[in-house]
Coordinates of C-alpha atoms in Angstrom, one line a residue:
Chain A
M1 CA -0.3 -0.1 -0.3
R2 CA 2.5 2.5 1.3
R3 CA 4.9 1.9 -1.6
A4 CA 2.0 1.8 -4.2
E5 CA 1.3 5.2 -2.9
I6 CA 4.9 6.2 -3.7
R7 CA 4.8 4.5 -7.1
R8 CA 1.7 6.5 -7.9
N9 CA 3.8 10.1 -6.0
W10 CA 6.2 9.4 -8.9
L11 CA 3.9 8.5 -12.0
L12 CA 2.0 11.7 -11.0
A13 CA 5.3 13.7 -10.9
T14 CA 6.1 12.6 -14.2
P15 CA 5.1 15.3 -16.1
A16 CA 6.4 18.1 -13.9
L17 CA 10.3 15.7 -14.3
I18 CA 9.8 15.5 -18.1
L19 CA 9.3 19.3 -18.6
L20 CA 12.0 20.2 -16.1
L21 CA 14.7 17.6 -18.1
A22 CA 13.5 19.2 -21.3
A23 CA 12.9 22.4 -21.0
A24 CA 15.3 23.4 -18.0
S25 CA 18.1 21.0 -18.6
G26 CA 18.1 20.2 -22.6
P27 CA 18.6 23.6 -23.5
L28 CA 21.6 24.2 -20.5
L29 CA 23.3 20.9 -22.0
I30 CA 23.3 22.5 -25.3
A31 CA 25.2 25.7 -24.1
V32 CA 27.3 23.3 -22.3
V33 CA 28.3 21.0 -25.7
Y34 CA 28.6 24.0 -28.0
S35 CA 30.8 25.6 -25.4
V36 CA 33.5 23.1 -26.1
L37 CA 33.1 23.2 -30.0
E38 CA 34.9 25.4 -32.2
P39 CA 32.8 28.2 -33.9
G40 CA 31.8 27.6 -37.5
D41 CA 32.7 30.0 -40.2
Y42 CA 29.6 32.2 -40.4
S43 CA 27.7 31.0 -37.4
G44 CA 27.0 28.1 -35.1
V45 CA 29.6 25.6 -34.8
V46 CA 31.9 22.8 -35.8
W47 CA 31.6 19.8 -34.3
K48 CA 35.2 19.8 -32.9
L49 CA 36.1 19.9 -29.9
S50 CA 38.1 22.8 -28.6
G51 CA 38.9 24.6 -25.2
E52 CA 39.3 27.9 -27.2
G53 CA 35.9 29.3 -26.0
W54 CA 36.1 28.7 -22.0
F55 CA 39.8 29.6 -22.5
R56 CA 38.6 32.8 -24.0
V57 CA 36.8 33.7 -21.1
L58 CA 39.1 34.7 -18.7
F59 CA 42.5 35.0 -20.3
N60 CA 43.3 36.8 -23.7
R61 CA 45.1 36.3 -26.6
D62 CA 46.9 39.6 -27.5
I63 CA 45.3 40.5 -31.0
F64 CA 48.7 41.9 -31.7
D65 CA 51.4 39.9 -30.9
D66 CA 49.9 37.1 -29.4
T67 CA 50.9 37.0 -25.9
V68 CA 48.4 35.7 -23.0
S69 CA 47.1 37.7 -20.6
L70 CA 44.1 37.9 -18.4
A71 CA 40.9 39.2 -20.3
D72 CA 40.9 42.5 -19.1
A73 CA 37.9 43.8 -21.2
H74 CA 35.9 40.4 -19.8
L75 CA 36.7 41.0 -16.1
T76 CA 35.9 44.6 -16.2
I77 CA 32.3 43.6 -18.0
F78 CA 31.6 40.9 -14.9
W79 CA 32.9 43.7 -12.2
R80 CA 30.6 46.0 -13.6
S81 CA 27.4 44.1 -13.5
A82 CA 27.9 42.5 -10.4
S83 CA 29.1 45.5 -8.5
L84 CA 25.7 47.2 -10.2
S85 CA 23.8 44.5 -9.2
L86 CA 24.9 44.7 -5.7
M87 CA 24.4 48.6 -5.7
T88 CA 20.5 47.5 -7.3
T89 CA 19.9 45.2 -4.2
F90 CA 21.2 47.5 -1.9
F91 CA 19.0 50.8 -3.3
T92 CA 16.2 48.5 -3.6
L93 CA 16.1 47.3 0.1
L94 CA 16.9 50.8 1.5
L95 CA 14.0 52.1 -0.4
G96 CA 11.3 48.9 -0.2
F97 CA 11.9 48.6 3.8
P98 CA 10.6 51.2 5.0
T99 CA 7.5 50.5 2.3
A100 CA 7.0 46.9 3.2
Y101 CA 7.0 47.6 7.2
F102 CA 4.8 50.8 6.3
I103 CA 2.2 48.5 4.4
A104 CA 2.6 45.8 7.3
T105 CA 1.4 48.4 10.1
R106 CA -1.7 49.5 8.1
P107 CA -5.1 48.0 9.2
L108 CA -5.9 44.8 7.3
R109 CA -8.4 46.3 4.8
Q110 CA -5.4 49.0 3.8
R111 CA -2.8 46.8 3.2
M112 CA -4.4 45.2 0.6
L113 CA -4.8 48.5 -1.4
W114 CA -0.7 49.1 -0.7
L115 CA 0.1 45.8 -2.1
F116 CA -1.8 46.4 -5.2
L117 CA -0.6 49.5 -5.9
V118 CA 3.1 48.2 -5.5
T119 CA 2.0 45.6 -8.4
I120 CA 0.9 47.8 -10.7
P121 CA 4.0 48.2 -12.7
F122 CA 3.9 44.8 -13.4
W123 CA 0.9 45.7 -16.0
T124 CA 3.0 47.3 -18.4
N125 CA 5.9 46.0 -20.5
L126 CA 9.5 46.3 -19.0
L127 CA 10.2 47.9 -22.0
I128 CA 7.6 50.7 -22.3
R129 CA 8.5 51.4 -18.6
T130 CA 12.1 51.9 -19.5
F131 CA 11.6 54.1 -22.4
A132 CA 9.0 56.0 -20.3
I133 CA 12.0 57.1 -17.5
M134 CA 14.0 58.0 -20.8
E135 CA 11.3 60.2 -21.7
V136 CA 11.2 61.8 -18.3
I137 CA 14.9 62.3 -17.9
R138 CA 16.2 63.0 -21.3
N139 CA 17.5 66.5 -21.9
E140 CA 14.3 68.0 -23.2
G141 CA 12.4 65.9 -21.1
I142 CA 9.8 66.5 -18.1
A143 CA 12.6 66.9 -15.4
N144 CA 15.2 68.6 -17.4
S145 CA 12.1 71.3 -18.7
T146 CA 10.9 71.4 -15.5
L147 CA 13.9 72.3 -13.5
M148 CA 14.8 75.1 -16.1
A149 CA 10.6 76.2 -16.3
L150 CA 11.6 77.0 -12.4
G151 CA 15.0 78.8 -13.1
L152 CA 16.9 76.2 -10.7
I153 CA 19.1 75.3 -13.8
D154 CA 20.1 77.1 -17.2
A155 CA 21.5 74.2 -19.1
P156 CA 20.2 70.6 -19.5
I157 CA 21.6 68.0 -17.0
Q158 CA 23.0 65.2 -19.1
M159 CA 20.9 62.5 -16.6
L160 CA 20.2 59.8 -19.4
Y161 CA 23.3 57.6 -20.5
T162 CA 24.9 58.1 -17.1
D163 CA 25.8 55.3 -14.9
A164 CA 23.5 56.9 -11.9
S165 CA 20.3 56.6 -15.0
V166 CA 20.7 53.0 -14.9
L167 CA 21.3 52.4 -11.5
A168 CA 18.1 54.0 -10.7
G169 CA 16.1 52.4 -13.8
M170 CA 17.4 49.3 -12.1
V171 CA 16.3 49.9 -9.0
Y172 CA 12.5 51.4 -10.2
V173 CA 12.4 48.1 -11.8
Y174 CA 13.1 45.5 -8.9
L175 CA 11.8 47.4 -6.3
P176 CA 8.5 45.4 -6.0
L177 CA 10.6 42.2 -6.2
M178 CA 11.7 42.9 -3.1
V179 CA 8.8 44.5 -1.4
L180 CA 6.9 41.7 -1.7
P181 CA 9.2 39.3 0.3
L182 CA 10.0 41.6 3.0
Y183 CA 6.3 42.5 3.2
A184 CA 5.4 38.4 3.5
S185 CA 8.1 38.3 6.7
L186 CA 6.9 41.5 8.3
D187 CA 3.6 40.3 7.7
R188 CA 4.1 37.6 9.9
L189 CA 6.1 39.7 12.5
D190 CA 4.4 39.6 15.8
F191 CA 4.6 43.1 17.0
R192 CA 4.0 42.1 20.3
L193 CA 7.6 41.3 20.8
V194 CA 8.2 44.8 19.6
E195 CA 6.5 46.4 22.4
A196 CA 8.0 44.3 24.8
A197 CA 11.2 45.0 23.4
Y198 CA 10.2 49.1 24.2
D199 CA 8.7 47.8 27.8
L200 CA 12.2 46.7 28.2
Y201 CA 13.6 49.9 27.4
A202 CA 15.5 49.2 24.0
S203 CA 16.1 52.1 22.0
R204 CA 14.6 52.4 18.3
I205 CA 17.5 51.6 16.6
A206 CA 18.0 48.4 18.7
V207 CA 14.2 47.4 18.3
L208 CA 15.0 47.6 14.9
R209 CA 18.9 45.7 14.7
R210 CA 17.9 43.2 17.5
V211 CA 14.3 42.6 17.1
I212 CA 12.8 43.2 13.8
I213 CA 15.6 42.7 11.6
P214 CA 16.8 39.2 12.4
L215 CA 13.3 38.2 12.4
V216 CA 12.2 39.4 8.9
K217 CA 16.3 38.1 8.1
P218 CA 14.0 35.4 5.7
G219 CA 12.3 38.0 4.0
I220 CA 15.4 40.0 3.3
V221 CA 17.4 37.1 1.9
A222 CA 14.9 36.3 -0.1
G223 CA 13.8 39.5 -1.6
S224 CA 17.8 40.5 -2.0
I225 CA 18.3 37.1 -4.0
L226 CA 15.2 38.1 -6.1
V227 CA 16.2 41.4 -7.0
F228 CA 20.4 40.5 -7.4
I229 CA 19.5 37.2 -9.9
P230 CA 17.9 39.2 -12.4
S231 CA 19.9 42.5 -12.4
L232 CA 23.1 40.3 -13.0
G233 CA 21.4 39.7 -16.4
A234 CA 19.5 42.7 -17.0
Y235 CA 20.0 43.5 -21.0
V236 CA 17.2 46.4 -21.6
T237 CA 17.5 48.9 -19.2
P238 CA 21.0 49.2 -19.1
R239 CA 20.9 49.1 -22.9
V240 CA 18.7 51.6 -23.1
L241 CA 19.4 53.8 -20.3
G242 CA 23.0 53.5 -20.2
G243 CA 23.5 54.4 -24.0
G244 CA 25.3 51.2 -25.0
K245 CA 28.8 52.7 -23.8
N246 CA 29.8 50.3 -21.6
M247 CA 28.5 46.5 -22.0
M248 CA 27.0 44.1 -19.3
I249 CA 27.6 40.7 -19.3
S250 CA 24.3 40.3 -21.2
N251 CA 25.5 42.3 -23.9
L252 CA 28.5 41.0 -24.3
I253 CA 26.7 37.4 -24.9
E254 CA 25.0 39.1 -27.5
L255 CA 27.8 40.3 -29.3
Q256 CA 29.0 36.6 -29.4
F257 CA 26.2 35.1 -30.3
G258 CA 25.2 38.2 -32.8
E259 CA 28.2 40.1 -35.1
G260 CA 30.7 38.6 -33.0
R261 CA 29.6 35.0 -34.3
N262 CA 31.5 33.2 -31.6
W263 CA 28.9 30.6 -30.3
P264 CA 31.4 28.6 -28.2
L265 CA 32.1 31.9 -26.4
G266 CA 29.2 33.1 -26.3
A267 CA 27.9 30.3 -24.9
A268 CA 31.0 29.8 -22.2
L269 CA 29.9 32.8 -21.1
S270 CA 26.2 31.7 -20.9
I271 CA 27.5 29.5 -18.3
T272 CA 29.6 31.6 -16.4
L273 CA 27.1 33.8 -16.0
L274 CA 24.6 31.1 -14.8
A275 CA 27.9 30.0 -12.2
F276 CA 27.7 33.5 -10.6
V277 CA 23.9 32.8 -9.9
M278 CA 24.4 29.4 -8.4
V279 CA 26.8 31.0 -6.1
A280 CA 24.2 33.6 -5.2
L281 CA 21.8 31.1 -4.5
I282 CA 24.2 28.4 -2.5
F283 CA 24.8 31.6 -0.6
Y284 CA 20.8 31.8 -0.2
V285 CA 20.4 28.0 0.9
R286 CA 23.2 27.7 3.1
N287 CA 21.6 30.9 4.9
M288 CA 18.2 29.3 5.3
A289 CA 19.7 26.4 6.4
G290 CA 21.5 28.3 8.9
E291 CA 18.5 30.3 10.1
Q292 CA 16.1 26.7 10.9
R293 CA 19.1 25.5 12.4
N294 CA 19.3 28.2 14.9
G295 CA 15.2 28.7 14.9
Chain B
M1 CA 23.8 47.5 -42.5
S2 CA 21.8 45.7 -39.5
F3 CA 19.5 46.5 -37.0
K4 CA 17.3 48.4 -40.0
T5 CA 14.1 48.6 -37.1
L6 CA 16.5 50.1 -34.6
R7 CA 17.7 53.0 -37.6
H8 CA 14.3 54.1 -37.6
G9 CA 14.1 54.5 -34.0
L10 CA 13.8 51.6 -31.0
L11 CA 10.3 52.4 -29.9
G12 CA 9.0 53.1 -33.8
G13 CA 10.5 49.3 -34.2
A14 CA 9.1 48.1 -31.5
I15 CA 5.6 49.0 -32.8
A16 CA 6.1 48.0 -36.3
A17 CA 7.5 44.4 -34.5
L18 CA 4.2 44.2 -32.6
A19 CA 2.3 44.4 -35.9
M20 CA 4.6 42.1 -37.0
V21 CA 2.5 40.1 -39.1
S22 CA 0.4 42.0 -42.1
A23 CA -1.4 40.2 -44.4
A24 CA -2.7 41.7 -48.1
G25 CA -4.8 40.3 -50.6
T26 CA -7.9 38.4 -50.8
A27 CA -8.9 35.2 -49.6
S28 CA -9.7 33.5 -52.5
A29 CA -6.1 34.1 -53.5
A30 CA -4.6 32.0 -56.3
G31 CA -1.0 31.6 -54.4
E32 CA 0.9 32.3 -51.4
L33 CA 4.2 34.3 -50.9
N34 CA 5.8 34.8 -47.7
I35 CA 8.4 37.7 -47.4
Y36 CA 11.5 37.9 -44.4
N37 CA 12.4 41.2 -44.6
W38 CA 13.9 43.7 -41.8
G39 CA 11.5 45.3 -39.8
N40 CA 9.6 49.0 -40.7
Y41 CA 11.2 48.5 -44.5
T42 CA 8.8 47.0 -46.7
N43 CA 6.2 49.7 -48.3
P44 CA 2.4 48.2 -47.2
E45 CA 1.6 49.5 -50.4
L46 CA 4.2 47.9 -52.5
I47 CA 2.9 44.4 -50.6
E48 CA -1.1 45.1 -51.8
K49 CA -0.1 46.3 -55.3
F50 CA 1.7 42.9 -55.8
A51 CA -1.3 41.1 -54.2
K52 CA -3.8 42.8 -56.5
A53 CA -1.8 42.3 -59.6
Y54 CA -0.8 38.5 -59.3
D55 CA -3.8 37.3 -57.1
V56 CA -1.8 36.2 -54.2
K57 CA -1.9 36.3 -50.7
V58 CA 1.4 37.8 -48.7
T59 CA 2.9 37.3 -45.7
L60 CA 5.4 39.6 -44.3
T61 CA 7.9 38.9 -41.2
D62 CA 10.2 41.1 -39.6
Y63 CA 13.4 40.1 -38.8
D64 CA 16.3 42.9 -36.7
S65 CA 19.2 41.6 -38.0
N66 CA 21.6 39.9 -40.6
T67 CA 22.6 37.4 -38.0
T68 CA 19.1 36.5 -37.1
A69 CA 17.7 36.4 -40.9
L70 CA 20.7 33.4 -41.3
T71 CA 20.8 31.4 -37.9
K72 CA 16.6 31.6 -38.8
V73 CA 16.8 30.3 -42.4
K74 CA 19.6 27.4 -41.8
A75 CA 17.8 26.3 -39.1
G76 CA 14.9 25.1 -41.8
G77 CA 11.3 24.8 -41.1
H78 CA 10.8 28.6 -41.7
G79 CA 8.1 28.5 -44.6
F80 CA 9.9 32.0 -46.0
D81 CA 10.3 32.2 -49.5
I82 CA 12.1 35.7 -49.7
V83 CA 15.1 37.1 -47.8
V84 CA 16.5 40.3 -47.7
P85 CA 20.1 40.1 -46.6
S86 CA 22.7 42.8 -47.0
A87 CA 26.0 42.9 -49.8
N88 CA 28.0 41.4 -47.3
Y89 CA 26.1 38.3 -46.4
V90 CA 24.9 37.7 -49.4
P91 CA 27.9 35.5 -50.1
I92 CA 26.9 33.8 -47.0
F93 CA 23.6 32.7 -48.0
V94 CA 25.4 31.2 -51.1
K95 CA 27.8 29.8 -49.5
E96 CA 25.7 28.1 -46.6
G97 CA 23.5 26.8 -49.8
L98 CA 20.3 28.5 -48.5
L99 CA 19.7 30.4 -52.4
L100 CA 17.8 29.3 -54.7
E101 CA 19.6 30.5 -58.5
S102 CA 16.6 32.1 -59.6
R103 CA 18.4 34.6 -62.4
P104 CA 16.7 37.9 -62.0
D105 CA 19.6 38.6 -64.7
Q106 CA 16.9 37.3 -66.8
M107 CA 14.1 38.3 -66.1
E108 CA 12.2 41.0 -67.8
N109 CA 12.6 43.9 -65.7
F110 CA 16.4 43.3 -65.5
K111 CA 16.8 45.8 -68.1
N112 CA 15.8 48.6 -65.6
V113 CA 18.6 48.0 -63.1
D114 CA 21.3 50.6 -62.9
P115 CA 24.6 49.1 -64.4
Q116 CA 26.7 50.1 -61.5
W117 CA 24.7 47.6 -59.6
V118 CA 24.7 44.9 -62.0
D119 CA 28.4 43.2 -61.5
V120 CA 28.4 43.5 -57.6
P121 CA 31.3 41.6 -55.6
W122 CA 28.8 40.0 -54.1
D123 CA 26.8 38.6 -56.6
P124 CA 28.4 38.9 -59.8
G125 CA 26.2 39.3 -63.2
R126 CA 22.7 38.8 -60.4
K127 CA 22.5 35.5 -61.2
Y128 CA 20.7 35.1 -57.5
T129 CA 19.4 38.8 -56.3
A130 CA 17.6 41.5 -57.3
P131 CA 18.4 45.1 -55.3
W132 CA 15.9 46.3 -52.6
Q133 CA 17.6 49.3 -51.4
W134 CA 21.3 51.1 -50.9
G135 CA 22.5 53.3 -48.7
T136 CA 25.8 54.9 -47.0
T137 CA 26.7 55.0 -43.7
G138 CA 28.4 58.6 -42.9
V139 CA 27.8 61.0 -40.1
A140 CA 25.1 63.4 -39.1
V141 CA 25.6 66.7 -37.3
N142 CA 23.8 69.0 -36.0
T143 CA 25.2 72.4 -37.5
S144 CA 23.6 74.4 -34.6
A145 CA 26.4 72.7 -32.1
Y146 CA 29.4 72.3 -34.8
A147 CA 29.0 74.4 -37.9
G148 CA 32.6 73.0 -39.1
D149 CA 32.7 71.0 -41.8
P150 CA 30.8 67.7 -41.4
N151 CA 32.2 65.8 -43.7
T152 CA 34.9 63.7 -42.1
A153 CA 34.8 60.5 -39.6
A154 CA 37.2 63.1 -37.2
I155 CA 33.3 64.0 -36.2
F156 CA 33.7 61.1 -34.1
L157 CA 37.0 59.5 -34.2
D158 CA 38.7 62.9 -33.1
P159 CA 35.5 64.8 -32.1
P160 CA 36.0 69.1 -32.4
A161 CA 35.5 70.9 -28.9
E162 CA 31.8 71.8 -29.4
L163 CA 30.8 67.9 -29.9
V164 CA 32.7 66.3 -26.5
G165 CA 30.3 64.7 -24.7
K166 CA 27.3 65.3 -27.6
V167 CA 28.6 62.4 -30.3
N168 CA 27.0 59.3 -30.4
V169 CA 28.1 55.9 -32.1
V170 CA 25.9 53.5 -33.7
P171 CA 27.0 49.9 -31.9
E172 CA 27.3 48.4 -35.6
M173 CA 30.4 46.7 -35.4
N174 CA 31.1 46.5 -39.0
D175 CA 30.2 49.8 -39.9
V176 CA 32.4 51.7 -37.3
I177 CA 35.1 50.0 -37.4
G178 CA 34.7 49.8 -41.2
I179 CA 34.7 53.6 -41.3
A180 CA 37.4 53.9 -38.4
I181 CA 39.9 51.6 -40.6
M182 CA 39.4 53.4 -43.9
Y183 CA 40.0 56.9 -41.4
V184 CA 43.6 55.7 -40.1
G185 CA 44.2 55.0 -44.4
G186 CA 43.8 51.1 -44.2
E187 CA 41.0 48.5 -46.7
P188 CA 37.5 47.6 -44.8
C189 CA 38.6 43.6 -43.9
T190 CA 42.4 44.3 -43.5
E191 CA 43.9 41.6 -41.6
D192 CA 47.1 44.1 -41.4
K193 CA 48.0 44.5 -37.6
A194 CA 49.8 47.8 -37.6
V195 CA 46.5 49.6 -39.3
L196 CA 44.2 47.7 -37.0
R197 CA 46.8 49.1 -34.1
K198 CA 45.7 52.3 -35.1
V199 CA 41.9 51.9 -35.3
R200 CA 42.0 50.5 -31.8
D201 CA 43.9 53.5 -30.4
T202 CA 42.2 55.8 -32.3
L203 CA 38.7 54.4 -31.1
M204 CA 40.2 53.9 -27.6
A205 CA 40.8 57.6 -27.6
A206 CA 37.8 59.1 -28.8
K207 CA 35.4 56.6 -26.6
P208 CA 35.4 59.1 -23.6
K209 CA 34.5 62.4 -25.7
W210 CA 31.4 60.3 -27.0
Q211 CA 27.9 60.2 -25.2
S212 CA 26.3 57.4 -25.8
M213 CA 26.9 54.1 -28.2
D214 CA 23.2 54.1 -29.1
Y215 CA 20.3 53.4 -32.1
G216 CA 17.5 54.9 -32.2
M217 CA 19.2 58.4 -33.9
T218 CA 15.9 59.2 -36.2
E219 CA 14.3 60.7 -33.1
K220 CA 17.3 61.2 -31.2
M221 CA 18.8 63.5 -33.0
S222 CA 15.2 65.1 -33.8
N223 CA 14.4 65.9 -30.4
N224 CA 18.4 67.1 -30.0
D225 CA 18.7 64.8 -27.6
V226 CA 22.4 63.8 -29.6
M227 CA 24.3 66.6 -31.4
A228 CA 26.2 64.1 -33.9
S229 CA 26.3 60.6 -34.7
V230 CA 27.5 57.8 -37.0
N231 CA 24.1 57.4 -39.0
W232 CA 22.9 56.6 -42.2
N233 CA 21.6 58.8 -44.9
G234 CA 18.0 57.8 -44.9
S235 CA 17.7 57.9 -41.6
T236 CA 19.6 61.5 -41.3
F237 CA 17.1 62.3 -44.5
R238 CA 14.4 61.7 -42.0
I239 CA 15.8 63.9 -39.3
R240 CA 16.2 66.8 -41.4
L241 CA 12.6 67.3 -42.2
N242 CA 12.0 67.3 -38.6
N243 CA 15.0 69.1 -37.7
P244 CA 16.5 71.6 -40.5
K245 CA 19.8 72.0 -38.7
V246 CA 20.7 68.3 -39.3
V247 CA 23.1 67.6 -42.4
Y248 CA 24.5 64.7 -43.5
G249 CA 28.6 64.4 -43.7
Y250 CA 30.6 61.5 -46.5
P251 CA 33.3 61.5 -44.5
K252 CA 36.2 62.0 -47.3
E253 CA 38.7 59.5 -45.8
G254 CA 36.1 56.8 -46.8
Y255 CA 32.3 55.7 -46.1
V256 CA 30.3 52.7 -45.8
V257 CA 28.5 51.8 -48.8
W258 CA 25.7 49.7 -48.7
M259 CA 23.1 47.4 -50.6
D260 CA 20.4 45.0 -49.2
S261 CA 19.5 42.5 -52.4
V262 CA 15.9 40.2 -52.7
A263 CA 16.8 36.8 -52.9
V264 CA 14.7 33.5 -53.0
L265 CA 15.6 30.9 -50.8
K266 CA 16.2 27.1 -51.8
D267 CA 13.6 25.6 -49.8
A268 CA 10.8 28.2 -50.9
K269 CA 7.7 26.6 -51.4
N270 CA 6.0 29.3 -53.3
V271 CA 9.1 29.5 -55.9
E272 CA 6.9 31.1 -58.9
N273 CA 5.8 33.9 -57.3
A274 CA 8.9 34.9 -55.4
K275 CA 10.3 35.2 -58.8
L276 CA 7.8 37.5 -60.0
F277 CA 8.2 39.4 -57.0
Q278 CA 12.1 40.1 -58.0
N279 CA 10.6 40.7 -61.4
F280 CA 8.1 43.0 -59.9
I281 CA 10.1 45.2 -57.7
M282 CA 12.6 46.1 -60.8
D283 CA 10.2 48.1 -62.0
P284 CA 10.6 51.4 -61.5
E285 CA 7.5 52.3 -60.6
N286 CA 7.2 49.8 -57.9
A287 CA 10.7 50.3 -56.8
A288 CA 9.9 54.3 -56.5
L289 CA 7.7 52.9 -54.0
I290 CA 10.1 50.9 -51.9
S291 CA 12.3 54.1 -51.5
A292 CA 9.2 56.6 -50.4
F293 CA 8.4 54.6 -47.4
A294 CA 12.0 54.0 -46.1
R295 CA 13.8 56.7 -47.9
Y296 CA 16.7 55.0 -49.2
A297 CA 17.9 54.9 -53.1
N298 CA 17.1 51.8 -55.0
G299 CA 19.1 51.1 -57.8
I300 CA 16.7 51.2 -60.8
N301 CA 17.0 53.7 -63.6
G302 CA 14.1 55.7 -64.6
S303 CA 12.4 55.2 -60.8
E304 CA 13.2 58.7 -59.6
A305 CA 10.2 59.8 -61.9
Y306 CA 7.8 58.3 -59.4
M307 CA 9.9 59.4 -56.1
P308 CA 8.7 61.8 -53.8
E309 CA 9.6 65.1 -54.5
D310 CA 11.7 66.2 -51.6
M311 CA 14.1 63.0 -52.3
K312 CA 15.1 63.8 -55.7
T313 CA 17.5 66.4 -54.9
A314 CA 17.8 65.5 -51.2
P315 CA 21.7 65.6 -50.7
E316 CA 21.6 62.1 -48.2
I317 CA 20.1 60.2 -51.0
V318 CA 21.5 61.6 -54.3
V319 CA 25.5 61.5 -53.3
P320 CA 27.3 64.6 -54.7
A321 CA 29.9 63.9 -57.2
E322 CA 32.6 65.3 -55.1
F323 CA 31.7 62.8 -52.6
K324 CA 31.3 59.6 -54.7
A325 CA 35.0 58.3 -55.0
A326 CA 35.3 58.0 -51.1
G327 CA 32.4 55.3 -50.7
K328 CA 33.2 51.9 -50.3
F329 CA 31.2 48.4 -50.4
L330 CA 32.5 46.0 -47.0
P331 CA 33.2 42.8 -48.6
T332 CA 32.8 40.0 -46.6
C333 CA 35.7 39.4 -43.9
S334 CA 37.8 36.7 -43.1
K335 CA 36.9 35.2 -39.5
E336 CA 40.7 36.1 -38.4
A337 CA 39.8 39.5 -39.5
R338 CA 36.7 39.1 -37.9
D339 CA 38.0 38.1 -34.9
L340 CA 40.4 40.8 -34.6
Y341 CA 37.3 43.4 -35.0
T342 CA 35.1 41.6 -32.3
A343 CA 38.5 42.2 -29.8
I344 CA 38.6 45.2 -30.6
W345 CA 35.1 46.1 -30.4
T346 CA 34.7 44.0 -27.2
E347 CA 37.6 46.0 -25.8
L348 CA 36.3 49.1 -27.0
R349 CA 32.7 48.5 -25.1
K350 CA 34.7 47.1 -21.7

């Protein structure tokens, strides 16, 4: 009976397992295989084993004298993507935490309204939202013309195509992904504990640091992961708001599959990006496991 | 040469892509024709006229770059009859065995093709392709920011003080590196490392003076968001109609000439209709319809008579005699050359 039940459960899970294997592992496997082949003349790959794709991820044969050195260009691009993602995570946390706290401390009926407002941006396509930001911050856009009309500035400030504009765009786009898990954690927070801490003469800072933050840590970690991972692979926002002078990992991958016509290098770079994501996820899982042990 | 959608502005392109598949003709049409072409590049009036004339149901699908088209066609099962690759991609399509030798040179309307577009290096004698549109890649300059001579690649490779921080470079690797090679005195597709070292150094020194590397100049230069840019002639023509201060410069050190051509795919299901279409677009009146839409020249003699009035004398479209010699076609570069260019390009955008 018990065994039959287990078998039936496996049978019921079959469609999901097939989907996971075919839809998730399949393409990944293709990327892995392509990364160790030779690039075709015009696109695609030639079925000949080669480590060149992987070699080129980290190392660079100097284009002029063939000496091997660390691939400075790739490392700069990886670093830019990673630091921008970390900064995006930091700022969404900074803005998202008070927002989620505010919502969680409203009366129950109001909370639904506030949550609903947080999800409204998802109704519009990302590309359209990004173009809307561009319309606000461009040289003759709403922000600059308002400032000029008020007499605060004489000439437009270059806001578009700066690192700050990319960061602002990314924070705007990923903020809801931070607010929602934070809210879920804060919602479950027993505010009697906060009151108890005050009763025991804890200062406001102490309450936040030693009571609230430890209790909502799972939400903070979940939100950070949800923001950090898509930020790493962000394509549209940096491309539209950043002016394209400085590439991100995703733009570099696109270049290799497109005009560069070096699919093995592109595949190797994609897997490198995946490795970054895995590291972030492992950090998350270990953190949660530790959390469960302690709590 | 690629991202033609983006030549006309990213947003415009996105909207065009939303309305990607447009069908013309009647439900009772005798045949079908599936055209695979750049986005925002095909005049709906032309399609309608062809559909009516031959009682064919035409379906149009968009792509955004030569590589996209090549990859999709190579993968098979696409159902397309016609593709419109750029000059440097035609030999790749031929070598990969993807094109049908449809012999446009033996078609009735071939007599209208301007002789300079017959014995072209990418398809000598026109055995595979019929001309669609051709244009140039040069520089667009807003004279309110810089009143000096616009006919030099120094506009973006060594920007004058007035344009520092205001120049855009379209992120089109082949065009930009091609112009930079000619600027330092080399030939496009060169593998000469001394030349390429100069190209890299010139580009790297110029980059801090650029505002951005982006598409969509038709809007951004019309709006004064960008004051100068590497740009295509048809796009610059459209900018000038919105913003009369913008002029088109033909870099005297060398600029890029490109042409997109109509070819029939080897696995086409509607070969006869596809051939009819090749013949159809070599008719001057129909070729003029193509140009009236995307604002590039077409290579068919006699089409001028049917062109919109404003195009007949536009200095962006009609290359002034003094600049004709500096224009060069980009050949199909070797794998070695391309690897070098990609490496320079990656370093430039790191």
